[in-house]
XYZ file of C-alpha atoms in Angstrom:
311
model
C 101.148 113.239 122.058
C 104.006 111.391 120.212
C 106.993 110.754 121.883
C 110.002 111.715 119.409
C 110.643 109.774 115.981
C 108.661 106.174 116.630
C 107.983 103.353 114.948
C 106.337 100.800 116.080
C 103.510 100.044 119.076
C 100.075 98.023 118.914
C 97.580 98.819 121.214
C 94.940 96.660 122.309
C 92.373 98.832 124.735
C 91.311 96.382 127.704
C 87.429 96.183 126.919
C 86.789 97.077 130.742
C 89.610 100.826 130.516
C 90.175 102.008 133.625
C 88.996 105.148 134.955
C 90.057 108.115 134.050
C 89.249 109.590 138.383
C 91.335 105.511 139.164
C 94.420 106.743 136.474
C 94.639 110.520 138.134
C 94.681 108.910 142.068
C 97.934 107.283 142.076
C 100.170 106.295 139.688
C 99.252 103.819 137.268
C 101.406 100.623 137.084
C 102.628 99.478 133.220
C 104.804 96.310 133.042
C 106.630 95.769 130.002
C 107.246 92.965 128.890
C 109.747 92.341 126.209
C 112.044 89.823 124.289
C 115.228 88.658 124.775
C 117.374 91.362 126.512
C 120.667 89.108 124.863
C 119.398 90.682 121.599
C 121.322 94.848 121.690
C 117.673 95.916 120.635
C 115.643 95.450 123.407
C 119.017 96.485 125.799
C 118.081 99.680 123.900
C 114.253 99.608 124.250
C 114.738 99.147 128.111
C 117.740 101.779 128.254
C 114.214 103.663 126.561
C 111.865 102.455 128.351
C 113.657 103.540 131.869
C 114.206 107.011 130.707
C 110.817 107.769 129.414
C 109.778 107.071 132.808
C 112.290 109.524 134.235
C 111.344 111.848 132.360
C 107.198 111.768 132.562
C 106.997 110.620 136.482
C 103.914 110.144 136.640
C 103.438 106.131 135.957
C 105.244 103.002 137.888
C 107.525 101.241 134.832
C 107.319 96.777 135.494
C 109.885 95.474 133.572
C 110.263 92.073 132.480
C 112.825 90.727 128.968
C 113.440 87.026 128.418
C 115.961 84.550 128.312
C 116.252 83.546 124.066
C 114.127 84.963 121.835
C 111.827 81.335 121.910
C 111.293 81.329 125.464
C 107.903 82.013 125.278
C 106.600 80.839 128.191
C 108.583 83.562 130.322
C 106.325 85.252 128.510
C 103.802 84.257 128.700
C 104.146 84.017 132.857
C 104.992 87.801 133.030
C 101.928 88.511 131.610
C 99.952 86.343 134.207
C 101.693 87.737 137.249
C 101.073 91.269 135.933
C 97.277 90.021 135.324
C 97.763 88.862 139.423
C 99.545 91.755 140.698
C 96.676 93.591 138.910
C 99.281 96.117 137.288
C 97.416 99.053 135.102
C 98.375 98.805 131.992
C 100.507 95.843 130.499
C 102.726 96.668 127.166
C 104.210 94.059 125.237
C 106.323 93.168 122.327
C 105.281 89.134 121.645
C 107.546 86.328 120.802
C 104.760 84.681 119.052
C 101.033 86.121 117.145
C 99.625 83.740 118.666
C 100.886 82.563 121.671
C 99.960 85.119 123.580
C 96.672 87.030 122.385
C 94.752 84.055 125.517
C 96.710 85.712 127.963
C 96.475 89.111 126.948
C 92.219 88.538 126.108
C 92.786 87.143 130.064
C 94.212 90.635 131.289
C 91.522 92.914 128.961
C 89.105 91.153 130.911
C 90.732 91.597 133.839
C 90.263 95.328 132.639
C 93.983 95.675 131.866
C 95.035 97.693 129.489
C 97.194 96.340 126.714
C 99.506 97.161 124.118
C 101.257 94.989 121.646
C 103.968 96.757 120.337
C 106.746 95.507 117.718
C 105.012 92.617 116.602
C 101.223 92.579 115.217
C 99.566 89.782 116.808
C 97.638 87.180 114.712
C 94.439 88.561 113.111
C 93.437 85.172 113.332
C 93.734 83.808 116.623
C 92.591 87.539 118.291
C 89.363 87.050 115.670
C 89.337 83.023 117.209
C 89.779 84.940 120.698
C 86.562 87.068 120.262
C 88.757 90.493 120.489
C 88.545 93.727 118.692
C 92.299 94.827 118.742
C 93.823 98.012 117.122
C 97.737 98.227 115.706
C 100.284 100.911 115.838
C 103.471 100.292 114.356
C 105.214 100.026 111.021
C 104.682 97.826 107.638
C 107.410 95.044 107.790
C 107.035 93.703 104.943
C 107.633 97.681 102.874
C 110.881 98.325 105.007
C 112.088 95.018 104.011
C 110.483 95.004 100.659
C 112.861 98.702 100.797
C 116.400 96.701 102.224
C 115.817 94.388 99.767
C 115.689 96.551 96.821
C 118.837 98.412 97.633
C 120.511 94.846 97.404
C 118.799 93.972 93.639
C 120.341 97.337 92.613
C 123.531 96.396 93.779
C 123.563 92.353 92.638
C 121.705 93.544 90.003
C 119.541 90.455 88.061
C 120.234 87.300 88.299
C 121.647 87.834 92.215
C 122.231 84.388 94.272
C 120.456 85.276 97.275
C 119.364 83.661 100.500
C 116.926 84.168 103.658
C 117.580 84.484 106.875
C 114.398 84.067 108.564
C 113.228 85.399 112.697
C 111.063 83.480 114.651
C 108.532 81.797 112.464
C 106.076 81.787 114.787
C 106.384 86.220 115.245
C 104.016 88.040 112.797
C 107.154 90.499 111.706
C 108.863 87.445 110.924
C 106.579 86.805 107.586
C 106.107 89.970 107.222
C 109.294 90.486 106.836
C 110.420 87.524 104.283
C 107.299 88.566 102.254
C 109.154 91.929 101.665
C 112.431 90.202 100.872
C 110.162 88.145 98.669
C 108.686 90.933 96.544
C 112.179 92.312 96.462
C 113.572 89.030 94.970
C 110.337 88.785 92.813
C 110.463 92.385 91.661
C 114.260 92.666 90.778
C 114.646 89.239 89.326
C 117.171 87.962 91.861
C 117.618 84.259 92.696
C 116.903 82.426 96.342
C 118.949 79.688 97.027
C 117.460 78.891 99.918
C 115.804 80.250 103.313
C 115.958 78.778 106.849
C 115.120 80.461 109.930
C 117.771 81.666 112.882
C 115.000 82.654 115.325
C 116.248 86.317 115.306
C 119.432 85.084 117.098
C 123.387 85.882 116.185
C 124.891 82.578 117.005
C 122.633 80.618 114.917
C 122.854 82.340 112.512
C 126.199 82.676 112.162
C 126.090 78.314 112.161
C 122.896 78.147 108.935
C 124.251 80.698 107.121
C 127.923 78.928 107.799
C 126.259 75.274 106.395
C 123.893 77.587 103.539
C 127.755 78.746 102.260
C 128.727 74.927 102.187
C 125.561 74.048 100.333
C 125.595 76.902 97.981
C 129.653 78.768 97.534
C 127.836 81.081 95.294
C 125.816 83.164 97.497
C 125.894 85.968 96.624
C 123.828 88.280 98.793
C 122.263 87.755 102.383
C 118.436 88.919 103.485
C 118.590 88.997 107.392
C 115.404 89.586 108.829
C 117.116 91.787 111.937
C 120.611 92.974 112.427
C 121.648 90.263 115.711
C 121.478 87.589 112.783
C 123.176 89.911 110.273
C 125.622 90.195 112.202
C 126.354 86.483 112.692
C 126.351 86.297 108.937
C 129.037 88.686 108.723
C 131.352 86.532 111.386
C 130.745 83.513 108.405
C 131.465 85.274 105.752
C 134.204 86.717 107.635
C 135.181 83.429 108.981
C 134.736 82.314 104.905
C 137.252 84.306 104.091
C 134.988 85.749 101.878
C 134.282 89.726 103.001
C 133.435 92.123 100.386
C 132.088 89.165 98.374
C 128.941 89.017 99.719
C 126.401 91.422 100.485
C 124.263 91.543 104.007
C 121.384 93.485 104.197
C 119.342 93.304 107.777
C 116.405 95.238 109.988
C 116.460 97.139 113.105
C 120.008 99.133 113.167
C 121.358 98.328 115.846
C 124.363 99.877 117.441
C 125.951 96.809 116.519
C 125.794 97.646 112.763
C 127.060 100.988 112.840
C 130.836 100.037 112.210
C 129.662 97.446 110.239
C 128.103 99.656 107.939
C 130.781 101.858 107.761
C 133.335 99.485 106.749
C 130.889 98.610 104.010
C 130.682 95.066 105.522
C 126.536 95.563 105.114
C 125.249 96.802 102.535
C 121.930 98.576 104.785
C 119.665 98.574 107.328
C 116.276 99.936 108.212
C 115.942 101.930 111.397
C 112.595 100.937 114.155
C 113.920 103.970 115.773
C 114.063 101.003 119.104
C 114.996 103.421 121.695
C 111.762 105.669 121.792
C 108.888 102.312 121.065
C 108.286 100.852 123.933
C 108.183 104.802 125.150
C 105.871 105.360 122.579
C 103.783 102.026 122.982
C 103.781 103.660 127.027
C 102.509 106.935 126.086
C 99.687 104.954 124.151
C 98.972 103.419 127.254
C 98.664 105.751 129.448
C 96.747 107.563 127.063
C 93.860 104.840 126.712
C 94.314 105.322 130.804
C 93.401 108.742 130.678
C 90.290 108.547 128.839
C 89.090 105.159 129.081
C 88.409 104.595 125.101
C 89.876 102.302 122.934
C 92.480 102.996 120.120
C 91.222 101.268 116.593
C 92.555 100.649 112.989
C 96.338 100.511 111.746
C 98.077 103.574 112.579
C 101.407 102.982 110.587
C 105.091 104.300 112.178
C 108.151 105.329 110.231
C 110.798 103.404 108.953
C 114.129 104.424 107.293
C 116.757 102.499 104.937
C 119.560 102.983 106.536
C 123.315 102.344 104.477
C 127.295 103.680 104.859
C 126.136 107.230 104.326
C 124.269 107.929 106.379
C 126.860 106.219 109.431
C 129.174 109.313 110.147
């Protein structure tokens, strides 16, 4: 089942899938492990998952969120707890693409279906763990390049830009940085600096303020998510440079809608986040029902969003 217009989910089927008879006998329990609930993207995701649970009515949802984007231990502990509780499926947006592979392998060995969405697990880590896992989700590199191209078109050749990176341990952060770099190369922009702000608004505000001090001639900012883009916009306003520096982001969270409308941001990329966990849960329930894993990479939709798309 495809639940609305979706963007990301990675599916890992347990090596010992739950039999169809067990699925039919009782409501399966799905453990949802998200990243920071301080991030509006994941707040919306949780709302979407709760609405999905109520709409389907054929499974029980248990949701866990992190305190911050770097709170990896909370995710690991959540997986371990769900293994102990013997949930039927774990649906997870990993904060670290390598660190979560071992606990997820243990879950799979315990007969739990694991769905990895939003951020792909590291291919090398999966190979080292001896597991073959599918991925259903967006091409983050292509999405970032799409936003970067909009910035390159706006600035023209020689435009001076910086990158605000996501969590270095996350695959989507790495892919988005690569996409930005692709756009910089193709658009013949000049990259002045690139630093991580770990997906966080306040950290991005501080990081960009320091960048601006070092490079007062910055013309454009490529933020790997919208939460960081919001922090960048605040720093631009504090420096009295509103309208002089273009900003792009990724996620299309509600907080950036007014920024796009007021031309404080140039563009973002929509991942349809509110439907993301719901779709991943559908995939997990589907695997439980048929007892067969999904394979390969199923690419899902992304969309460039500019002020023209904001009502």
